[in-house]
Coordinates of C-alpha atoms in Angstrom, one line a residue:
X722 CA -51.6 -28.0 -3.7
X723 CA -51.8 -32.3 -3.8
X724 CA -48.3 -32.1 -4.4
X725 CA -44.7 -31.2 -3.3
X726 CA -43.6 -32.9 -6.8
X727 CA -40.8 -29.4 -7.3
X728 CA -40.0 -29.0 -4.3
X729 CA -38.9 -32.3 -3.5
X730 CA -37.4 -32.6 -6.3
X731 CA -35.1 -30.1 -5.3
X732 CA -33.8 -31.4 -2.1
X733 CA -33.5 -34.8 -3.4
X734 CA -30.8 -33.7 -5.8
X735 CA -27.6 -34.8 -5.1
X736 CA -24.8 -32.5 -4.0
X737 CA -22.6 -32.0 -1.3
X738 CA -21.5 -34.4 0.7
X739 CA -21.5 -33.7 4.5
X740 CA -20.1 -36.5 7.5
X741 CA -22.9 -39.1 8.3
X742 CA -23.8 -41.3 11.4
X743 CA -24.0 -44.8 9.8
X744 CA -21.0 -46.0 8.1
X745 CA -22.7 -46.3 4.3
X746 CA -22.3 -43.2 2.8
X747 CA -18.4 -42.4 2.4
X748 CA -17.1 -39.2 3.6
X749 CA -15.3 -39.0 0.8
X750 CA -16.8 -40.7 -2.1
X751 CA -15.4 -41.2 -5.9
X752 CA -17.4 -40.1 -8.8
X753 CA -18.5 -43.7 -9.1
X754 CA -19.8 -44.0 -5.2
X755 CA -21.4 -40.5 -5.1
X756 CA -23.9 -41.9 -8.2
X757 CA -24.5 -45.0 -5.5
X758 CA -25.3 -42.4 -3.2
X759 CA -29.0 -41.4 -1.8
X760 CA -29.3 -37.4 -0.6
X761 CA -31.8 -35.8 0.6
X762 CA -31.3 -31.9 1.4
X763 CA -27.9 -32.6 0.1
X764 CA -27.3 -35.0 3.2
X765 CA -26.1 -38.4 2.5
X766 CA -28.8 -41.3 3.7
X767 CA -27.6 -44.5 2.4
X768 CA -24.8 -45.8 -0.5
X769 CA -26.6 -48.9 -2.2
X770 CA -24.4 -51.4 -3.8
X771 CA -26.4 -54.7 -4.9
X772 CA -27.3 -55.3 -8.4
X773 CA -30.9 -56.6 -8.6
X774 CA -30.8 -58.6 -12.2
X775 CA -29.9 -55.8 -15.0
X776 CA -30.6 -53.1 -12.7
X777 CA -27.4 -51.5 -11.3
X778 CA -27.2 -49.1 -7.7
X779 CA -27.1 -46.3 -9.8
X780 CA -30.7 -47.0 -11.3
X781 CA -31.7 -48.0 -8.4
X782 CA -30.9 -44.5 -7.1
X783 CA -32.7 -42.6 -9.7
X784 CA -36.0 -45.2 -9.0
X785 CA -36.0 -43.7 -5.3
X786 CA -35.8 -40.2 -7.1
X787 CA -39.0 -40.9 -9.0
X788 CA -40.6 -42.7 -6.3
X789 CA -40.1 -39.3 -4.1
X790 CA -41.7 -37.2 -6.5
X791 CA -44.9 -39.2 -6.7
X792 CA -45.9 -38.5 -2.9
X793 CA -48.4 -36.0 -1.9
X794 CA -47.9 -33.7 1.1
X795 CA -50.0 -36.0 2.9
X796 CA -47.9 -38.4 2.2
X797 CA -45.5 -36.6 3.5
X798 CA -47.6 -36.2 7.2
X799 CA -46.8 -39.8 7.4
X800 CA -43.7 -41.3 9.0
X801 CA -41.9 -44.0 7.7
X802 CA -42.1 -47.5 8.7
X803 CA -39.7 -50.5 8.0
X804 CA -41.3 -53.8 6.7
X805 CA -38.9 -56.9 6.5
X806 CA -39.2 -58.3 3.0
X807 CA -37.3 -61.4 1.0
X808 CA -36.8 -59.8 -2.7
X809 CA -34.6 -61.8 -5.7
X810 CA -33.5 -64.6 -2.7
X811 CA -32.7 -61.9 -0.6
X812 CA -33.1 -60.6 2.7
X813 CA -34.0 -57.2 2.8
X814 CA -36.1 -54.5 4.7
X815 CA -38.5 -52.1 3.2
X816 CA -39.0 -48.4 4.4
X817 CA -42.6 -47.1 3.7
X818 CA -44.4 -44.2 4.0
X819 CA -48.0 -44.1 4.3
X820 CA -48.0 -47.9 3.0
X821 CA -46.0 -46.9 -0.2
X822 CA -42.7 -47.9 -0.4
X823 CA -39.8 -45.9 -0.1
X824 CA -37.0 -47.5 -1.1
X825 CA -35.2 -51.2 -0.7
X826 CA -32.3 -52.2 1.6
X827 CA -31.0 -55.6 0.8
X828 CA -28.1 -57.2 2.6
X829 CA -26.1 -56.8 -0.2
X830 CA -25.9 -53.3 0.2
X831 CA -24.1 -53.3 3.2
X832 CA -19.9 -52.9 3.7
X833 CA -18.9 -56.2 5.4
X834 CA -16.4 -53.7 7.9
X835 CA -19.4 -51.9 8.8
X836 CA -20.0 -54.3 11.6
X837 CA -23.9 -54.1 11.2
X838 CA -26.8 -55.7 11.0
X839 CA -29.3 -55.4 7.8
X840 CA -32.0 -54.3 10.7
X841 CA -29.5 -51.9 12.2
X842 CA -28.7 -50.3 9.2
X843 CA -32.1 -50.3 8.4
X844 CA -33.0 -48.7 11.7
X845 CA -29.5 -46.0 11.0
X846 CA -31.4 -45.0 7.3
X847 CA -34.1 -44.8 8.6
X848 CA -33.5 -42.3 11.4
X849 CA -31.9 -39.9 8.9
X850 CA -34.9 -40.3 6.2
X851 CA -37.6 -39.7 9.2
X852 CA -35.7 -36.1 10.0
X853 CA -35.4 -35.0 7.1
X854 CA -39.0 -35.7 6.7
X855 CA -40.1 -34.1 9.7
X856 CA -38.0 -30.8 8.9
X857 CA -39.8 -31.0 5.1
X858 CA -43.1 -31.3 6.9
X859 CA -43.5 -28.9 9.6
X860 CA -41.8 -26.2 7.1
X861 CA -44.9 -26.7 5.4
X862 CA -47.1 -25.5 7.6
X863 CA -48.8 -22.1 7.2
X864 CA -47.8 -21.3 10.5
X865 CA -44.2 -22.3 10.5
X866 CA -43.6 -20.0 7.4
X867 CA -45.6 -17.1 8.4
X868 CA -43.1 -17.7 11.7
X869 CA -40.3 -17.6 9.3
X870 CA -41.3 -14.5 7.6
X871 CA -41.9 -12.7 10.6
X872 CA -38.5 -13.8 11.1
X873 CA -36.9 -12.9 8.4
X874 CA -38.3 -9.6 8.6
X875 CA -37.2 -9.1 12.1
X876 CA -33.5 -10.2 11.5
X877 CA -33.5 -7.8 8.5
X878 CA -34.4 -4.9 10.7
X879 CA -31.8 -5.7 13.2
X880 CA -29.3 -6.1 10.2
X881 CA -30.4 -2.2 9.3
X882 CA -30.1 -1.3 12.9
X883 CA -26.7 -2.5 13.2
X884 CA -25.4 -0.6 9.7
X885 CA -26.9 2.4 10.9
X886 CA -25.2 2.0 14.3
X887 CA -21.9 0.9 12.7
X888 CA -22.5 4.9 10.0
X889 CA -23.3 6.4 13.4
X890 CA -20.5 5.3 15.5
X891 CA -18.3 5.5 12.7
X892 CA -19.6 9.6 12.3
X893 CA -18.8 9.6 15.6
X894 CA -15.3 8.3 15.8
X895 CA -14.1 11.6 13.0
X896 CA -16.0 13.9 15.1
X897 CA -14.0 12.7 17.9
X898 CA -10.8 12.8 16.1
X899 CA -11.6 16.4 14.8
X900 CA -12.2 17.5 18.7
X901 CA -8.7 15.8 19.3
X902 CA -7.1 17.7 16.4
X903 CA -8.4 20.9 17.3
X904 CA -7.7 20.7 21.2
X905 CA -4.4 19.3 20.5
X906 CA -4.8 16.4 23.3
X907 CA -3.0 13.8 21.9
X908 CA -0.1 11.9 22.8
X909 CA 1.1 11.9 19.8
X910 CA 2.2 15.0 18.3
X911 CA -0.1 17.6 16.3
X912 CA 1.5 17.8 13.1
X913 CA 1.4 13.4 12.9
X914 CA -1.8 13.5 14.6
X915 CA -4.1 15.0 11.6
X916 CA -2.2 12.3 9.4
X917 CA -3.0 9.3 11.6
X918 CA -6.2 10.4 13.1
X919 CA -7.5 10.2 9.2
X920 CA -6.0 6.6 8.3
X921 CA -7.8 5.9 12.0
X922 CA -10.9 6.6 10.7
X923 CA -10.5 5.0 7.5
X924 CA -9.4 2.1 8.7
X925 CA -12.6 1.8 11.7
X926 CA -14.8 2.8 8.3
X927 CA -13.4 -0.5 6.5
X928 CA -13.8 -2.5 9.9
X929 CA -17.6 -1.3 9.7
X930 CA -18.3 -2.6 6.3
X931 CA -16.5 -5.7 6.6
X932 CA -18.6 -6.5 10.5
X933 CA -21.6 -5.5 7.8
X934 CA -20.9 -8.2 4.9
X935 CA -20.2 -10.5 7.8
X936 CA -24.0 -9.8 9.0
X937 CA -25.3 -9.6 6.1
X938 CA -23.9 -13.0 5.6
X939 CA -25.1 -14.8 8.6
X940 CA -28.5 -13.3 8.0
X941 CA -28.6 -14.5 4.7
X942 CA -27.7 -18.0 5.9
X943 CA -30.1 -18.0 8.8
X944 CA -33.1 -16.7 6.0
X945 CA -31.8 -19.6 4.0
X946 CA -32.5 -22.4 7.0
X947 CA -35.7 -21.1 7.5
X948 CA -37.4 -21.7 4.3
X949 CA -37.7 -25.5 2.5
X950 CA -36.6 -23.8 -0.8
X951 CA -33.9 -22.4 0.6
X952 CA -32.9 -25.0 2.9
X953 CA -29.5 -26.3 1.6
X954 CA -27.9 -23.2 0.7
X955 CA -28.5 -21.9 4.1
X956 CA -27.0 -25.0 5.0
X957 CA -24.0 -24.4 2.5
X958 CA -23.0 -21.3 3.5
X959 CA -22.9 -22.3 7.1
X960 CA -20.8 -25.5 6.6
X961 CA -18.5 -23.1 4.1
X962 CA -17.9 -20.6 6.7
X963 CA -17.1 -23.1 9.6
X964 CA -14.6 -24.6 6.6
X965 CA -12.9 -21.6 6.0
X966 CA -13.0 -20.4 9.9
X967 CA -11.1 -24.0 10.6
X968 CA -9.2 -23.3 7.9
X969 CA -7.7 -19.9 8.9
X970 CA -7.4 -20.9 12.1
X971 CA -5.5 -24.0 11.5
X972 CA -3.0 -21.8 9.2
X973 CA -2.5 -19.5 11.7
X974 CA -1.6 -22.2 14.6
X975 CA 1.0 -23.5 11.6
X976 CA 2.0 -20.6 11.2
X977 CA 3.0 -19.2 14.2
X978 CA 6.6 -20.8 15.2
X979 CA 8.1 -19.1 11.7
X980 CA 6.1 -15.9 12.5
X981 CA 8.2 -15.8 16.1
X982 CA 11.4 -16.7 14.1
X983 CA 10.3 -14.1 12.2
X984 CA 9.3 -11.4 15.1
X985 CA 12.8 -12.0 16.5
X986 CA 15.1 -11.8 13.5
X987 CA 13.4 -8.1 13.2
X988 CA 14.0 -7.2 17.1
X989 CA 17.6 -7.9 16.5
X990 CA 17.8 -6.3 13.2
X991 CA 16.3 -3.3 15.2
X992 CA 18.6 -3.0 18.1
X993 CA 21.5 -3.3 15.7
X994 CA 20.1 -0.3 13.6
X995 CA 19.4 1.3 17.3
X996 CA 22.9 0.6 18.2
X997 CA 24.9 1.5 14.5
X998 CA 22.5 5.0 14.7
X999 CA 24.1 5.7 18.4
X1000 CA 27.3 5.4 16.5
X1001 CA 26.7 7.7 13.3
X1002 CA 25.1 10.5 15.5
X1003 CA 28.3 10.6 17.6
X1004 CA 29.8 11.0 14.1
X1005 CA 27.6 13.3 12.8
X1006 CA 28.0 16.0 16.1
X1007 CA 32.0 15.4 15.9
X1008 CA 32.6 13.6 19.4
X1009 CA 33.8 10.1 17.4
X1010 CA 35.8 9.9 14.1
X1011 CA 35.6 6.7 12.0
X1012 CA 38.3 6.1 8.8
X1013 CA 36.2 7.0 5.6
X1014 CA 33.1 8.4 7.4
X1015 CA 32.8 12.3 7.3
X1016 CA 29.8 14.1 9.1
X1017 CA 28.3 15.5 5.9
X1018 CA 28.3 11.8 4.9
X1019 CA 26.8 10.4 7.7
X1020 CA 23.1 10.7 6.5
X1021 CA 23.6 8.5 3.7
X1022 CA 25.8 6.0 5.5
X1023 CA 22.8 5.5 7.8
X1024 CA 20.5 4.8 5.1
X1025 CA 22.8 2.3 2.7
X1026 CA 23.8 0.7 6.4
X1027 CA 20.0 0.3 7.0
X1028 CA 19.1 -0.7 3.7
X1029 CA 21.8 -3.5 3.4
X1030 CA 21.0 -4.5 7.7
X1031 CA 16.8 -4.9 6.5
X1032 CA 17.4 -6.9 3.3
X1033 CA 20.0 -9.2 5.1
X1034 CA 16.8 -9.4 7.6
X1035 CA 14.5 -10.4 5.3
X1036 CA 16.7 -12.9 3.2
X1037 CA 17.0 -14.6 6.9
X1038 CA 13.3 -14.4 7.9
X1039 CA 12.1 -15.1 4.0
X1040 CA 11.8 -18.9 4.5
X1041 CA 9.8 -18.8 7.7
X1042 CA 7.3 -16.4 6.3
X1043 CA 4.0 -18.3 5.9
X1044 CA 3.7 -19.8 2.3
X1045 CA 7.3 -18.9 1.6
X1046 CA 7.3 -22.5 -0.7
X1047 CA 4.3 -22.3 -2.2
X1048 CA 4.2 -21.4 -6.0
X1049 CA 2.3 -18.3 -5.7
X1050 CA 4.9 -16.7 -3.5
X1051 CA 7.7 -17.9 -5.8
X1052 CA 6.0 -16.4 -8.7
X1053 CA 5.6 -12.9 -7.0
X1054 CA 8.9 -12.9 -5.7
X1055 CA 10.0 -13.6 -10.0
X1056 CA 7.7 -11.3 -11.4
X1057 CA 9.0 -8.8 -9.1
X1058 CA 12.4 -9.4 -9.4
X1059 CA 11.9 -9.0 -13.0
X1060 CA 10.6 -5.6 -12.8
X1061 CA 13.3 -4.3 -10.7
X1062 CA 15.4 -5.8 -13.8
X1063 CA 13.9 -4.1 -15.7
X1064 CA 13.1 -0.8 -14.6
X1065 CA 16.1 -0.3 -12.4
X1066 CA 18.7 0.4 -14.5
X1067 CA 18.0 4.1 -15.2
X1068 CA 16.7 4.5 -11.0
X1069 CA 20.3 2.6 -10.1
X1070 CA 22.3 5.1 -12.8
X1071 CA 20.7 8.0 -11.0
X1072 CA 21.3 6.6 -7.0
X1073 CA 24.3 6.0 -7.9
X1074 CA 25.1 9.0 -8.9
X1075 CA 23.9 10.3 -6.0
X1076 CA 25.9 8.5 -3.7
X1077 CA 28.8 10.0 -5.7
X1078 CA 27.6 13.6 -5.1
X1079 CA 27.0 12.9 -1.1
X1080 CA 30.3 10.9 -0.5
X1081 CA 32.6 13.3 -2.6
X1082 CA 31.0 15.9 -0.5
X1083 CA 30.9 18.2 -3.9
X1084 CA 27.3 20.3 -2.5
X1085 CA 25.3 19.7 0.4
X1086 CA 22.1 21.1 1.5
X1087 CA 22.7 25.2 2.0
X1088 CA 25.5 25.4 -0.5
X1089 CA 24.9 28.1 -3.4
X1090 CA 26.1 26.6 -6.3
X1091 CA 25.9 26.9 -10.0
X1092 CA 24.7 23.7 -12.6
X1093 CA 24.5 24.5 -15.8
X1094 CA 22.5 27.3 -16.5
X1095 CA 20.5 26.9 -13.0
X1096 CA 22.0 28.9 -9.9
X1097 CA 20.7 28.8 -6.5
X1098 CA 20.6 27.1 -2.9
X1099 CA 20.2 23.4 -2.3
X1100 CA 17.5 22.5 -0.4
X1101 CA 17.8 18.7 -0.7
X1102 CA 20.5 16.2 -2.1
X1103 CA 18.2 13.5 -2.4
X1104 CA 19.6 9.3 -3.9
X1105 CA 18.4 10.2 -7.1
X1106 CA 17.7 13.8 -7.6
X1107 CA 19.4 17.4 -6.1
X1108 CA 16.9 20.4 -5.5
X1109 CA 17.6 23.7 -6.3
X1110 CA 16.2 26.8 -5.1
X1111 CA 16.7 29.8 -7.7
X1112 CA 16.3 33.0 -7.5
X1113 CA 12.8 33.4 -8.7
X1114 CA 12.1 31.1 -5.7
X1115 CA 11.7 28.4 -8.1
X1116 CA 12.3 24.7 -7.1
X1117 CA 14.8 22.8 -9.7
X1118 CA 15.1 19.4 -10.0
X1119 CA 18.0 18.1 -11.4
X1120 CA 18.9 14.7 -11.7
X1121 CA 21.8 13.1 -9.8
X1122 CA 22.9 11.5 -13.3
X1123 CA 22.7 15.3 -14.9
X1124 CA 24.7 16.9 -12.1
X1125 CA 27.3 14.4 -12.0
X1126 CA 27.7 14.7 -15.8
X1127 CA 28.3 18.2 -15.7
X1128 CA 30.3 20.8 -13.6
X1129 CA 29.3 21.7 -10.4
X1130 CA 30.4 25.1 -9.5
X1131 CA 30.0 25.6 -5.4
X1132 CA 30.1 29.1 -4.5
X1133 CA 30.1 29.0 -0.5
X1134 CA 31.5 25.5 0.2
X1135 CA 34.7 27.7 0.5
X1136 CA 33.6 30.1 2.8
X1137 CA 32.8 28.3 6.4
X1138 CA 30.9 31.1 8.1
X1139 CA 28.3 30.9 5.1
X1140 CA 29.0 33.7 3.0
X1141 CA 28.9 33.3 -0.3
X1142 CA 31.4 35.3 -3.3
X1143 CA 29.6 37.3 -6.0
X1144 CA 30.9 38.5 -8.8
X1145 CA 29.6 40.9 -11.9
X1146 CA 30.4 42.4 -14.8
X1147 CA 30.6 45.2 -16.5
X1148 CA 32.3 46.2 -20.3
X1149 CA 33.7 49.9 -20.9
X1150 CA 35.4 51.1 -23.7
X1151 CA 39.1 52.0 -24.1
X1152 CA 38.5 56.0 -23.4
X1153 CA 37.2 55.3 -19.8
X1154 CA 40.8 55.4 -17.6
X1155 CA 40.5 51.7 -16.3
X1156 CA 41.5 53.4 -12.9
X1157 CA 38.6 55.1 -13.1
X1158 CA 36.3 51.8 -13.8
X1159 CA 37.9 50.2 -10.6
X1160 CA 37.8 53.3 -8.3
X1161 CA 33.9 53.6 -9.4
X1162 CA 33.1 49.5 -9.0
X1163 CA 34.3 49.4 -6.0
X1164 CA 32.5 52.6 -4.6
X1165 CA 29.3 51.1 -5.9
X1166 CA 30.2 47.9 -3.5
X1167 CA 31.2 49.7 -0.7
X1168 CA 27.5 51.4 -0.6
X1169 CA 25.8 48.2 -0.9
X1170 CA 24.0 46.7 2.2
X1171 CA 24.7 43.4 2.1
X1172 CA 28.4 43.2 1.1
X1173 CA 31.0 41.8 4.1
X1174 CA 32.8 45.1 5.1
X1175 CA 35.7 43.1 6.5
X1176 CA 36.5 41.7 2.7
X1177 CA 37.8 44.1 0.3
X1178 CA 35.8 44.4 -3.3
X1179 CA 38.3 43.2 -5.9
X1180 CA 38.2 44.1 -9.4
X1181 CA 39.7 42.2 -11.8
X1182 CA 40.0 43.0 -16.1
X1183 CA 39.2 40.0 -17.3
X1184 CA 40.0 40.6 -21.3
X1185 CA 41.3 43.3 -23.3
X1186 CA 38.9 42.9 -26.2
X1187 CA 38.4 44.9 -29.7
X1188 CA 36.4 47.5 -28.8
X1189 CA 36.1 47.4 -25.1
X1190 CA 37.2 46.5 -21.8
X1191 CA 35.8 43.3 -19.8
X1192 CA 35.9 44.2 -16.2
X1193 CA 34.5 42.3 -12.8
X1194 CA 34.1 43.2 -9.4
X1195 CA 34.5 40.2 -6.7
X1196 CA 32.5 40.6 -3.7
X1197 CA 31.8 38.6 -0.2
X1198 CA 28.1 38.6 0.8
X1199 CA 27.2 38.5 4.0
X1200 CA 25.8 35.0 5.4
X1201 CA 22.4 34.2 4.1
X1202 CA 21.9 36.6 1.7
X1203 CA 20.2 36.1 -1.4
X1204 CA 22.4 36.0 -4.8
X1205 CA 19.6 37.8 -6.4
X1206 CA 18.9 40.5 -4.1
X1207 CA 22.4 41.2 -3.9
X1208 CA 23.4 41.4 -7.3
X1209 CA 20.3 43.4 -8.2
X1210 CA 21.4 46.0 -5.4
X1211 CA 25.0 45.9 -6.4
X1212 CA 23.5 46.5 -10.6
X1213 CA 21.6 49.4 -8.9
X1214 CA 24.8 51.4 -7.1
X1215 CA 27.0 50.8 -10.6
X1216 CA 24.7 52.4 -12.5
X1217 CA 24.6 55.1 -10.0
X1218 CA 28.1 55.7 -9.4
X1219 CA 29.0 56.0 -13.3
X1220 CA 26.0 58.4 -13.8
X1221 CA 27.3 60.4 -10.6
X1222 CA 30.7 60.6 -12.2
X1223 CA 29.7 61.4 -16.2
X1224 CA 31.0 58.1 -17.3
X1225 CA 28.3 56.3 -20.0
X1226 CA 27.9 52.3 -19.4
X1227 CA 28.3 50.9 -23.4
X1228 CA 30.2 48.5 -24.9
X1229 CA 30.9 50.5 -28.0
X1230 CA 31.4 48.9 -31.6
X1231 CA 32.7 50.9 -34.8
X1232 CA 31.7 50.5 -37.9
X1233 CA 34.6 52.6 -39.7
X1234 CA 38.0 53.4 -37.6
X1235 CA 38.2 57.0 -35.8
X1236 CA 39.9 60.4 -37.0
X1237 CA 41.9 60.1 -34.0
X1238 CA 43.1 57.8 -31.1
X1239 CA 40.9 56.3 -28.7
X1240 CA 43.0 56.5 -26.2
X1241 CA 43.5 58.6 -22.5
X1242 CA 46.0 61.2 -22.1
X1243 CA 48.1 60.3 -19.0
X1244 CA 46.9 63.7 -17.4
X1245 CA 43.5 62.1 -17.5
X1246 CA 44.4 58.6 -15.7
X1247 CA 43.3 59.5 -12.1
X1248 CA 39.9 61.2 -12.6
X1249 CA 37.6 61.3 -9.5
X1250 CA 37.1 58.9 -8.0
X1251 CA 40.5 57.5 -8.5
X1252 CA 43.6 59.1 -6.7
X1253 CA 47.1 58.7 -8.1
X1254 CA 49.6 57.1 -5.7
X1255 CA 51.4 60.1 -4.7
X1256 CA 48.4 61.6 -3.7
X1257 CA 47.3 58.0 -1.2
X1258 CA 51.1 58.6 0.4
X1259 CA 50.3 62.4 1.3

């Protein structure tokens, strides 16, 4: 190949424009003074500025261009040379290369607060045209880029190497976990130890890949600044990761005094919350009594206290919180105010509603109570929703706004030691002695297992009705005893004691109205079980 006519083209295109030596090329140049501006390899050499006749700095730019392409790599093998000159009654000094010229330096070109000489300058151009000719000319030796291939290679291998050492150690880092989890050796306890030991190794897994894309980037950068073709991004992505390094690191410095600010206001917020929990608990077990603050209530004071004590926190701490004032934060801190607008209002009717439930103290957790057609144990009284356990073992969740709209019908709340009162019901007809009914109902509790023996069954007849009696028996349960196995075994010894005494269970209807009376001779009211008064004195 004669010529390096596309690959020098390449480097001599103008782009980015880096800090210089000589005081010609701005640092930071206008649109205007970057089209003045010389690069080579994207590295500013010179800014000209006279005007030869008709032909302006900027065409005098793109003639250096064309002049470039026209040399041959021996050309190239050549170093440059300065040749004083006197051009259009000017002083000026010629750089050559292999006895063709280069490009033209006139007086003219130079800023008057440079403090330099046109030889100086000359000599300052120079110097930066002769290295980047000597890094274009030994990166076109045969042996310099078999050297950088071999290279290239190498530093890819080592870039495998270290992703299969960062796979391996990360294998090993669960395995070590796992060992943990099943020896139980942690500090921390087991049941929080499976949980954290997994976001542990997550978390070392996402520090793997991102040491990877970091070494995958510095390889690619160095495999850039190795090759002449590739020479400028290499030198890009080096120069954009020292910006952004500086950059970060600069923020952080800044941003440290409001991150302390920060750091402290949350201490204090802490020990206030450590000090207002000290408080509650000595509440909650009964040694202190506060005006308006009940033990049953003392869970959710806790949480509204800490709730209103972390967002009084964070009002204080918001402006010292890095880019508090910039737009971007301002717009989050809308957008999500907005949704909480917006989506709150049926969240809000429901907590709410919750705090009413906890603060009238109407069910807490363990209460059997009754809501609607769902009957069971609470298991949780949560800020927006109460769960009920039924007696299928089924979890219910009913909404805080639901149970507060209805009626609430607590079945043990009145009974301290936990017991809860269960009633049933059965309907007889008018020729059964109701003496009778009661004596039998309240044998048929008496057998049962888990009835209190120390409460008496009572029987009550709820409604003289057309064609039967409505009667119920009232029982106490023993503490923590299911509703459903209780009634079930109460159903179970009524069924038996009517059957044991000839008296049918149905709630009889007529269609056409009897030869006789429906009614019991007063011989008949004291059947067995029953026994009439007189006999109980004797």
């Amino acid at each position: 190949m004669n010529r390096i006519l596309l690959v020098f083209l390449t480097c001599f295109l103008s782009g980015f424009v880096f800090i210089s030596q000589a005081a010609e090329p701005r640092q930071a140049p206008t649109e205007q003074e970057r089209a003045r501006t010389l690069y080579v390899f994207h590295q500013p050499i010179v800014m000209l500025q006279a005007k030869f006749g008709l032909t302006t700095p900027e065409e005098r730019v793109l003639r250096i261009r064309n002049t470039l392409r026209n040399f041959t790599e021996a050309d190239v093998r050549e170093p440059l040379n300065i040749v004083p000159v006197t051009r259009y009654n000017q002083q000026g000094r010629l750089i050559v290369m292999n006895g063709k010229p280069v490009m033209l330096l006139a007086q003219a070109d130079l800023d008057e607060g440079d403090d330099l000489t046109l030889d100086q300058a000359a000599q300052r151009v120079l110097t930066r045209l002769e290295a980047q000719r000597m890094a274009l000319r030994d990166q076109y030796d045969s042996g310099w880029l078999a050297l950088s291939t071999v290279k290239t290679v190498a530093g890819f291998l080592v870039f495998v190497l270290f992703c299969y050492g960062a796979y391996r150690s990360w294998r090993w880092v669960q395995r070590f976990y796992r060992r943990r989890i099943l020896e139980n050796r942690s500090l921390i306890p087991h049941r929080w130890r499976r949980f954290i030991g997994t976001i542990e190794t997550r978390l070392y897994a996402l520090l793997m890949i991102l040491l990877a894309v970091v070494a995958f980037y510095f390889w690619l950068s160095w495999v850039f600044s190795l090759f002449p073709w590739t020479r400028v991004w290499g030198t890009s992505l080096g120069d954009w990761s020292f910006r952004v390094l500086r950059q970060m690191a600069l923020s952080i410095a800044s941003a440290m005094p409001g991150l302390l600010i920060v750091l402290l206001i949350f201490l204090l917020t802490a020990a206030i919350l450590r000090l207002l929990k000290f408080v509650l608990n000595q509440v909650e077990a009964g040694r202190l009594q506060l005006p308006g603050i009940h033990p049953e209530t003392v869970g959710a004071t806790r949480k509204l206290i800490s709730v209103v004590v972390w967002l009084f926190a964070l009002s204080a701490a918001y402006p010292f919180l890095p880019g508090a004032n910039s737009l971007a934060f301002k717009g989050i801190s809308v957008f999500f105010g907005l949704m909480l607008t917006l989506g709150s209002a049926g969240v809000m009717n429901h907590a709410m509603s919750g705090l009413v439930l906890i603060y009238s103290r109407a069910l807490r957790k363990g209460d059997v109570i009754r809501v609607a057609d769902n009957e069971g144990m609470v298991s949780e009284v949560g800020m927006l929703a109460t769960k009920i356990i039924t007696r299928e073992n089924y979890v219910v969740t009913v909404p805080n706004a639901v149970v507060v709209s209805g009626k609430i019908t607590n079945l043990s709340v009145q009974n301290p030691d936990g017991g809860v009162n269960l009633t049933v019901g059965v309907t007889i007809g008018y020729d059964t002695p109701w003496r009778q009914v009661h004596a039998m109902l309240e044998l048929a509790a008496k057998r049962a297992q888990c009835i209190d023996p120390t409460q008496p069954p009572l029987v009550r007849q709820l409604s003289l009705m057309d064609w039967y009696i409505a009667y119920e028996l009232q029982v106490r349960l023993l503490p923590g005893q299911s509703l459903a196995v209780a009634r079930n075994e109460l159903h179970s010894n009524i069924q038996d004691v009517f059957n044991e005494f000839n008296v049918q269970i149905m709630s009889p209807n007529f269609v056409m109205q009897p030869e006789g009376a429906v009614m019991v001779a007063k011989d008949n009211w004291y059947p067995a079980p029953a026994t009439a008064p007189d006999a109980e004195k004797g």
